[in-house]
PDB file of C-alpha atoms in Angstrom:
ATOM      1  CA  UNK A  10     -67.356  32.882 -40.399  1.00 55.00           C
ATOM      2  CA  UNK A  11     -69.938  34.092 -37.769  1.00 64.00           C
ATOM      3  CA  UNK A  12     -71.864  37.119 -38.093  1.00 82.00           C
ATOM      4  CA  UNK A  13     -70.471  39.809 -36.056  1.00 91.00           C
ATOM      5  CA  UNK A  14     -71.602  40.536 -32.794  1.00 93.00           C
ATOM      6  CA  UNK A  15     -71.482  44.179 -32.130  1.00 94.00           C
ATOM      7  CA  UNK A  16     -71.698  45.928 -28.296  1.00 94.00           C
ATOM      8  CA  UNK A  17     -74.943  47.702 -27.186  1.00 91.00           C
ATOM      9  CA  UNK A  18     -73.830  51.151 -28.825  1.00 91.00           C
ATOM     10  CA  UNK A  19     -72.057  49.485 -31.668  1.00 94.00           C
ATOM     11  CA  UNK A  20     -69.187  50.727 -30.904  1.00 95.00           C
ATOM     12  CA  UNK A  21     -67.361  47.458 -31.023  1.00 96.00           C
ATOM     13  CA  UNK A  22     -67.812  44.728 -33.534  1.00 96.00           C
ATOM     14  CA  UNK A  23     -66.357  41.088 -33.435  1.00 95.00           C
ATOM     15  CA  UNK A  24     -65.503  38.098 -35.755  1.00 94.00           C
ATOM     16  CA  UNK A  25     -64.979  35.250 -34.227  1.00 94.00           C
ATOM     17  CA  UNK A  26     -63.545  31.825 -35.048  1.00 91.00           C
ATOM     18  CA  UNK A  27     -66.150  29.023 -33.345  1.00 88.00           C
ATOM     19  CA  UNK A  28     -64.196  29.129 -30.402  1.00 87.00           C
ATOM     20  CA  UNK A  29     -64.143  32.798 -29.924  1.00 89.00           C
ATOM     21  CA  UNK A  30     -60.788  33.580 -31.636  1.00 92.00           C
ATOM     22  CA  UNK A  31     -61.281  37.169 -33.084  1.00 94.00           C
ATOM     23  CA  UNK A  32     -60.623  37.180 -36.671  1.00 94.00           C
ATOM     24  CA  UNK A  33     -61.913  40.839 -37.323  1.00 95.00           C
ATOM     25  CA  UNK A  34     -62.161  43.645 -35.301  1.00 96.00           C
ATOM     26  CA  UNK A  35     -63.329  47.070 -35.500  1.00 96.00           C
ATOM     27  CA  UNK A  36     -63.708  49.868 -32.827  1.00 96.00           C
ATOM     28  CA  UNK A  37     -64.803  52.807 -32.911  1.00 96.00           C
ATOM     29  CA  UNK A  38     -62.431  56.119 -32.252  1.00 95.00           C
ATOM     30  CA  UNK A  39     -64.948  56.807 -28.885  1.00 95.00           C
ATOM     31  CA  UNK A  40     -63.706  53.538 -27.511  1.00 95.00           C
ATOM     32  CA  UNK A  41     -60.098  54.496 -26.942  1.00 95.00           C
ATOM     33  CA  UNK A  42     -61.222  57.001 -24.116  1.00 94.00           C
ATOM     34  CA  UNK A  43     -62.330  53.773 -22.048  1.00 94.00           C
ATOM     35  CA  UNK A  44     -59.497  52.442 -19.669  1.00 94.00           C
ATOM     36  CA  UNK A  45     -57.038  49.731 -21.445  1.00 95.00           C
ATOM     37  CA  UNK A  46     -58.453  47.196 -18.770  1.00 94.00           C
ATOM     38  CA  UNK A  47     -62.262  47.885 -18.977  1.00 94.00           C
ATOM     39  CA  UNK A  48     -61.929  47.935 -23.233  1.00 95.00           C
ATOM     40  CA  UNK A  49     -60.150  44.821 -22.779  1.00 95.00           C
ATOM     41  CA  UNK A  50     -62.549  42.778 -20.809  1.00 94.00           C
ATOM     42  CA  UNK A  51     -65.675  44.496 -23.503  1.00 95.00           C
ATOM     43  CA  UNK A  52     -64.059  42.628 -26.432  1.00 95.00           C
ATOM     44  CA  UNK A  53     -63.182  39.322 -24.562  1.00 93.00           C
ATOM     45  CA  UNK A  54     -66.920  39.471 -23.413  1.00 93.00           C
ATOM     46  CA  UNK A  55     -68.245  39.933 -27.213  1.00 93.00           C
ATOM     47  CA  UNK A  56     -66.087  37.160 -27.928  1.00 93.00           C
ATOM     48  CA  UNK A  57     -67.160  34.578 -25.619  1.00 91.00           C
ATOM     49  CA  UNK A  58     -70.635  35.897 -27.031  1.00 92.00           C
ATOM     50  CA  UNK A  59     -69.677  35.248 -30.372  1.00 91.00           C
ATOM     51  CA  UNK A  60     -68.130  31.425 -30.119  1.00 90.00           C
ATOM     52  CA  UNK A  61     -71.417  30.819 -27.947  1.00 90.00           C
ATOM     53  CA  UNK A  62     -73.561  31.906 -30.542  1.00 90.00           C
ATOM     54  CA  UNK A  63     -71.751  29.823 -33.003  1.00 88.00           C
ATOM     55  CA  UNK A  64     -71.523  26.891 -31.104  1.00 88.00           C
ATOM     56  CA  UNK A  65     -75.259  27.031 -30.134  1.00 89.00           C
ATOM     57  CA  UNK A  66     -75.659  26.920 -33.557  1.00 87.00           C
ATOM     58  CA  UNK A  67     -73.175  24.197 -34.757  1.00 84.00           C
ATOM     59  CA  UNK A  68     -74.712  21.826 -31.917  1.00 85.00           C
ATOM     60  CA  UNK A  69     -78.314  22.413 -33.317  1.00 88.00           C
ATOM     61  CA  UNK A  70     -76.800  21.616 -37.076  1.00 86.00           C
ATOM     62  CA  UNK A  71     -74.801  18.868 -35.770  1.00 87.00           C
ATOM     63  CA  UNK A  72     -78.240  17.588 -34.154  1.00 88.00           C
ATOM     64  CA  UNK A  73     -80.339  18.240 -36.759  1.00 88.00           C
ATOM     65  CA  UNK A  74     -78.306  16.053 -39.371  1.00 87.00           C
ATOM     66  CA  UNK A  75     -78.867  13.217 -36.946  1.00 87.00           C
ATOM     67  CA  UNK A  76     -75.301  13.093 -35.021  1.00 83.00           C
ATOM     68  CA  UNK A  77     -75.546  11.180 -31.623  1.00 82.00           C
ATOM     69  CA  UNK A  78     -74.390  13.056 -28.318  1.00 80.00           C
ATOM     70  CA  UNK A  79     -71.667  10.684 -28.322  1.00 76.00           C
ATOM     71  CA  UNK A  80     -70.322  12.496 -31.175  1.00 76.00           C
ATOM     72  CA  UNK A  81     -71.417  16.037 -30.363  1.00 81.00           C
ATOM     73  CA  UNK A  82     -70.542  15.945 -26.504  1.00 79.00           C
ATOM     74  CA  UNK A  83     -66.635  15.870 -27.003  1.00 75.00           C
ATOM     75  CA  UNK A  84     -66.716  18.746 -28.948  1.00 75.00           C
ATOM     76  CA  UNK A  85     -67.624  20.605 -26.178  1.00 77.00           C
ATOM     77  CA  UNK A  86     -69.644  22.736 -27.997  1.00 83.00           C
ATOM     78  CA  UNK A  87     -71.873  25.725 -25.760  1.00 82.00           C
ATOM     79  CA  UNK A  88     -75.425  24.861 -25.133  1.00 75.00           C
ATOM     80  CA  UNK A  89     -78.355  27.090 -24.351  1.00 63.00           C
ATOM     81  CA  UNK A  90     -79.287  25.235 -20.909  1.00 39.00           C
ATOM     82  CA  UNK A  91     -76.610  24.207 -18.268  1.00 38.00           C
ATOM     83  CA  UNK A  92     -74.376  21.477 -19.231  1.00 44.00           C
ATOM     84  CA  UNK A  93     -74.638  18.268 -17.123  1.00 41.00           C
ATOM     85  CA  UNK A  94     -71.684  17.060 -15.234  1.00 42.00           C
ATOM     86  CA  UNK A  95     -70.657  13.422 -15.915  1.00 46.00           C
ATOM     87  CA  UNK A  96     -68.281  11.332 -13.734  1.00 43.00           C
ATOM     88  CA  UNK A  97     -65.500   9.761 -14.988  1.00 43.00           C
ATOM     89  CA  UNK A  98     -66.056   6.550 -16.795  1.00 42.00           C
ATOM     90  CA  UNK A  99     -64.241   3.452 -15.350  1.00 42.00           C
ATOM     91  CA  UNK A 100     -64.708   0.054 -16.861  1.00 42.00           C
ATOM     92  CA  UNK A 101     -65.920  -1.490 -13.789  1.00 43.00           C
ATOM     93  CA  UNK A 102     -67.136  -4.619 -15.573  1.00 42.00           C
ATOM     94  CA  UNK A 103     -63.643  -5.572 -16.233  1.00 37.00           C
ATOM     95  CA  UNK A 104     -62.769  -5.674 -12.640  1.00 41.00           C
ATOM     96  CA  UNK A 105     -64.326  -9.139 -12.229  1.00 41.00           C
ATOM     97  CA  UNK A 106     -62.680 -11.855 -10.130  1.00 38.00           C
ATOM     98  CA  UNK A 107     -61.916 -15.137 -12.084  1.00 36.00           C
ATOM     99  CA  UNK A 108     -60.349 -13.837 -14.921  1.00 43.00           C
ATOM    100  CA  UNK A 109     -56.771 -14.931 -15.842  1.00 53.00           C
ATOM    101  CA  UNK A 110     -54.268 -15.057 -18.148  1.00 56.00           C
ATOM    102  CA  UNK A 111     -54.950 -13.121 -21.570  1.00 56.00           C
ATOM    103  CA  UNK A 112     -57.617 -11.476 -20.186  1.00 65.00           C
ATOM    104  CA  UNK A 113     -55.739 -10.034 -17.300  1.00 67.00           C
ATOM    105  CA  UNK A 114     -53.420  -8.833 -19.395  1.00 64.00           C
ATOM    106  CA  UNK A 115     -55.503  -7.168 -21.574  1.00 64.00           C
ATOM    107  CA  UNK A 116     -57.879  -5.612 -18.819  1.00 71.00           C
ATOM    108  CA  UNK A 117     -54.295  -4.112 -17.777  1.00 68.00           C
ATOM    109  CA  UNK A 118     -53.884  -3.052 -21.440  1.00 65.00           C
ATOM    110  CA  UNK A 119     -57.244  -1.205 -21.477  1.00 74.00           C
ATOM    111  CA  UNK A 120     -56.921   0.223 -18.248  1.00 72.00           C
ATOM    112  CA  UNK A 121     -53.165   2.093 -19.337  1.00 70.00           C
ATOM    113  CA  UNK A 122     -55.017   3.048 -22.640  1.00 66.00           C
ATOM    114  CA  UNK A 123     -58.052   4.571 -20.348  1.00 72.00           C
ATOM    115  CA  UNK A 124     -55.347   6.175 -18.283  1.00 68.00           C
ATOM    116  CA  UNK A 125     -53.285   7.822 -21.122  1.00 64.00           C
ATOM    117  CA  UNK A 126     -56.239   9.245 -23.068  1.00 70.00           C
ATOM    118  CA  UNK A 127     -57.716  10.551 -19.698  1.00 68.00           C
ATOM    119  CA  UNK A 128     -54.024  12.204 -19.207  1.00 67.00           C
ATOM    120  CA  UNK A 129     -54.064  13.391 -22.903  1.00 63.00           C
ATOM    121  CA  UNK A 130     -57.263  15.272 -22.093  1.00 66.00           C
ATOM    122  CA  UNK A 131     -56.308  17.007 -19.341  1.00 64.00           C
ATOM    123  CA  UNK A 132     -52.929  18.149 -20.653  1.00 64.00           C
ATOM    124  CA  UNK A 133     -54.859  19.219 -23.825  1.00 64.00           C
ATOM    125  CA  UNK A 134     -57.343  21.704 -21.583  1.00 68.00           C
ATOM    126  CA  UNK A 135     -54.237  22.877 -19.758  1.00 72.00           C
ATOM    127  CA  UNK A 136     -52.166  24.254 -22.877  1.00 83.00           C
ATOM    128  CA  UNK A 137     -52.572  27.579 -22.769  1.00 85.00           C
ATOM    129  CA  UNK A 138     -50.197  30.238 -24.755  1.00 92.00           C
ATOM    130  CA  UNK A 139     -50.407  33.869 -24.203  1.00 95.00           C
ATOM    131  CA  UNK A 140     -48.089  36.176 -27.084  1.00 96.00           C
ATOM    132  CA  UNK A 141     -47.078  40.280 -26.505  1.00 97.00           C
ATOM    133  CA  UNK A 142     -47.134  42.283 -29.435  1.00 96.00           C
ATOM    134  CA  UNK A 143     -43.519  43.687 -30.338  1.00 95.00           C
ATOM    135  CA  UNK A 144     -44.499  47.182 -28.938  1.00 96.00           C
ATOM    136  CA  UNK A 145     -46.064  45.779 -25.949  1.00 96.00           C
ATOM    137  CA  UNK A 146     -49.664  47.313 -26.574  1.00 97.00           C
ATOM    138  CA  UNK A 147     -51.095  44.031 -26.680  1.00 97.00           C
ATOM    139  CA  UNK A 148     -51.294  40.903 -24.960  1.00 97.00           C
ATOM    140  CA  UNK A 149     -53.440  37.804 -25.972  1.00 97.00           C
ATOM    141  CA  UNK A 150     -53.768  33.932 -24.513  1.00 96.00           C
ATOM    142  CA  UNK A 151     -55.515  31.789 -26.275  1.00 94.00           C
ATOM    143  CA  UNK A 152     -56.107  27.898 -25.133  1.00 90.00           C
ATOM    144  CA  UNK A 153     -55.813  24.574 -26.826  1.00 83.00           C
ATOM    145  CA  UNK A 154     -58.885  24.760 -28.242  1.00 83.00           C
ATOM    146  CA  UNK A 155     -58.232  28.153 -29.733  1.00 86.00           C
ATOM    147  CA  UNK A 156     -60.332  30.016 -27.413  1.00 90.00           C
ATOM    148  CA  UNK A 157     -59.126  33.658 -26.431  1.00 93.00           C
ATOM    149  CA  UNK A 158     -59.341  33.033 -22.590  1.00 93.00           C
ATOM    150  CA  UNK A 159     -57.366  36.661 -21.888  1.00 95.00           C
ATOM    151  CA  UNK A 160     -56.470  40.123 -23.239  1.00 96.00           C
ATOM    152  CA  UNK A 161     -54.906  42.990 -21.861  1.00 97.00           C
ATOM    153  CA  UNK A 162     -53.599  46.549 -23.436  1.00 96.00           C
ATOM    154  CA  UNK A 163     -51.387  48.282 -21.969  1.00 96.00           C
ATOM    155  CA  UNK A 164     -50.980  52.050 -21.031  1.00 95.00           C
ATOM    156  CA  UNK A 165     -50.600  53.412 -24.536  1.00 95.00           C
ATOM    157  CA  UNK A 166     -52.599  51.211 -26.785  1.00 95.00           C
ATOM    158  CA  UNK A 167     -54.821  54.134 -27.219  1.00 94.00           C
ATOM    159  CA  UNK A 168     -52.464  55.988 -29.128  1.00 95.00           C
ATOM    160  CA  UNK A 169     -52.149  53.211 -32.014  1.00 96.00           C
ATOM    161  CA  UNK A 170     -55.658  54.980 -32.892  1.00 96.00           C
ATOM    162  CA  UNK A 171     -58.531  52.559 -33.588  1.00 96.00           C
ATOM    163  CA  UNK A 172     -58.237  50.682 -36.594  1.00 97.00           C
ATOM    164  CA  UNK A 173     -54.194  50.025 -36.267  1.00 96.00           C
ATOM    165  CA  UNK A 174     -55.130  48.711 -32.108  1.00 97.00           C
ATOM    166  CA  UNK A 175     -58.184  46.218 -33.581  1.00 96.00           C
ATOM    167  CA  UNK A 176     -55.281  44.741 -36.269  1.00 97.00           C
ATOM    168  CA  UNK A 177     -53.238  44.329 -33.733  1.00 97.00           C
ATOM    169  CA  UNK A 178     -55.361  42.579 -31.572  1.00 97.00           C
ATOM    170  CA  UNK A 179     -56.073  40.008 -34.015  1.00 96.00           C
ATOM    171  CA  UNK A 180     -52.885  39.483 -34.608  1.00 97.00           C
ATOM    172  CA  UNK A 181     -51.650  39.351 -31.568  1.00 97.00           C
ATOM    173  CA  UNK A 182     -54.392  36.691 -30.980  1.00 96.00           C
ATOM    174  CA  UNK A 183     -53.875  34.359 -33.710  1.00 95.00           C
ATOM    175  CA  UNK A 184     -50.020  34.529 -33.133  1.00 95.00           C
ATOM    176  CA  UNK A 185     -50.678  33.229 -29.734  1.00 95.00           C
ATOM    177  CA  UNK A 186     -53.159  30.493 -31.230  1.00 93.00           C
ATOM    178  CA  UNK A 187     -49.855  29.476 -33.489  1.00 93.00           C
ATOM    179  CA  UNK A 188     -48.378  28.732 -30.212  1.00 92.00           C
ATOM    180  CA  UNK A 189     -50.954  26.999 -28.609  1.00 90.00           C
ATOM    181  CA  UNK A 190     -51.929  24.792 -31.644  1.00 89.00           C
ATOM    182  CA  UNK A 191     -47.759  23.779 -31.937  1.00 88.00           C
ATOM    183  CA  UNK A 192     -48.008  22.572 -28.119  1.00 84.00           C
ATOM    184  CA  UNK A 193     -51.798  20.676 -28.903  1.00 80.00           C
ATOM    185  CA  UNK A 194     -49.610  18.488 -31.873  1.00 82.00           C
ATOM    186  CA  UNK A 195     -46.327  18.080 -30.003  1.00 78.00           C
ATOM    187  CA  UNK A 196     -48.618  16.477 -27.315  1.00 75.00           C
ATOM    188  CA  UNK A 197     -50.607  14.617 -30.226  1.00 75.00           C
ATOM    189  CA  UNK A 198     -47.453  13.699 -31.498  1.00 78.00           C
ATOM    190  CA  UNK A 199     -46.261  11.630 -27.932  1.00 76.00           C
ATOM    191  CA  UNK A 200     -49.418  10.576 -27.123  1.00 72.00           C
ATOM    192  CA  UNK A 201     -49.756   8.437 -30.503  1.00 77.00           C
ATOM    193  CA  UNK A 202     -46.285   7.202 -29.482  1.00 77.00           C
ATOM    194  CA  UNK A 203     -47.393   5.936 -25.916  1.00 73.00           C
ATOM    195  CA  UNK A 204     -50.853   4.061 -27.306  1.00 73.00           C
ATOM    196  CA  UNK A 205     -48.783   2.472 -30.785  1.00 75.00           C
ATOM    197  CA  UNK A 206     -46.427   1.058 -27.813  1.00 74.00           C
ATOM    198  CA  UNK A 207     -49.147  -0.168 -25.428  1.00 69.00           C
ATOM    199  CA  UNK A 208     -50.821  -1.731 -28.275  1.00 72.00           C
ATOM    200  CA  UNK A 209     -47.542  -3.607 -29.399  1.00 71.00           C
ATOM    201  CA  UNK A 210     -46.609  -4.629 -25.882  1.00 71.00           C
ATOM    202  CA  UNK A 211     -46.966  -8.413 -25.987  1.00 71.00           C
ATOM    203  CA  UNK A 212     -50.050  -9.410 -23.636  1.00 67.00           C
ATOM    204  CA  UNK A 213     -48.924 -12.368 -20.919  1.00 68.00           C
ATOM    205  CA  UNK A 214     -50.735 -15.835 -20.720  1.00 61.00           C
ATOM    206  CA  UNK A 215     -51.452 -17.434 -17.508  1.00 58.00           C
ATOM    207  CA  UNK A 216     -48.184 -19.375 -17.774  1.00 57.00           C
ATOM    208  CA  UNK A 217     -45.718 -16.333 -18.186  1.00 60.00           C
ATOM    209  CA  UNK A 218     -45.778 -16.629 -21.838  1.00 62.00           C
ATOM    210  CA  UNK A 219     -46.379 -13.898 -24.166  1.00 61.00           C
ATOM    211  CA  UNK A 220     -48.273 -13.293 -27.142  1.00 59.00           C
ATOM    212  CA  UNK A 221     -48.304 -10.677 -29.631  1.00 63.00           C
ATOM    213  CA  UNK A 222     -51.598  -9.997 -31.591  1.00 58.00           C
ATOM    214  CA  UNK A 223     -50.709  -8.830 -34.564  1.00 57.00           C
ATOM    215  CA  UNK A 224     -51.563  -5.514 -36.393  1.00 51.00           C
TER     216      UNK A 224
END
């Protein structure tokens, strides 16, 4: 686990997972005067801080131990300068005329398995779960990657008193990262269905016939 990253004062102090999914939590009394809103948007800053710190630091370990950008760049891990945009990838190479048969048919192949990773992505970056503690003080969402992307206390979180509103917070969090992560593997789940039934579809020859490749 990450150091803790603390606000100026040190009033508030964060542990985050590498994603910026608090783990610990600790506030001071003082903090409870602030409005709900304001304190909430303090600790989600601290823990974007936080997973950007860490990832910083996993990309430089990652780089340092001599893994290619091809392995570090899906991560999508935080960087210190501005990350570049890429278009999407298409296989334009297997667009050429002239090419029959097999080939077609596996070009078509490819292209569906291009198509249903791409759609696997973004449903993956769209999951998003968000959880209310029992007593409604607390409300966390937290995306497929585990991120916290939003908190929000209510009214009379203050009263919980400092230590019993930081637990809650955490758990509040990780309940809704429970959520999130069942959605990720339920879409895991149908997505390794799809590509096991593209890749058994039988591929068409030139003449109409079919073969089956095995394995």
């Amino acid at each position: 686990m990450a150091q803790p990253v603390q606000s100026a004062g040190g009033t508030i102090s964060v542990s985050t997972t590498e994603r910026g999914l608090p783990v610990a939590l600790r506030l001071d009394p003082a903090e409870l005067k602030k409005p709900p809103a304001q304190l909430a948007d303090e600790i989600m800053a601290l823990c974007r801080l936080s997973a950007a710190r860490a990832q910083v630091g996993r990309r430089r370990e990652l780089i340092e131990k001599g893994y290619s950008t091809s392995v570090i760049d899906p991560l999508q891990l935080a960087r210190r300068g501005p990350r570049p945009r890429r278009g999407r990838r298409t296989p334009r190479h297997l667009g050429q005329d002239g090419m029959t048969g097999l080939a077609d048919s596996l070009i078509g192949r490819i292209r569906k398995q291009r198509d249903l990773v791409q759609a696997m992505d973004e449903h993956c970056q769209s999951i998003s779960a968000r959880v209310t503690s029992r007593d409604g003080n607390v409300s966390a969402e937290v995306d497929g990657m585990g991120a916290m992307t939003g908190l929000w206390l209510g009214p009379a979180a203050h009263k919980l008193g400092a230590d019993a509103l930081a637990k809650l917070i955490v758990e509040t969090a990780g309940a809704a990262a429970q959520v999130a992560t069942a959605r990720q593997q339920y879409l895991s789940q149908e997505f390794a269905q799809r590509m096991r039934e593209l890749n058994q579809a039988p591929l068409t020859r030139w003449d109409g016939g079919t073969f089956e490749p095995e394995g």
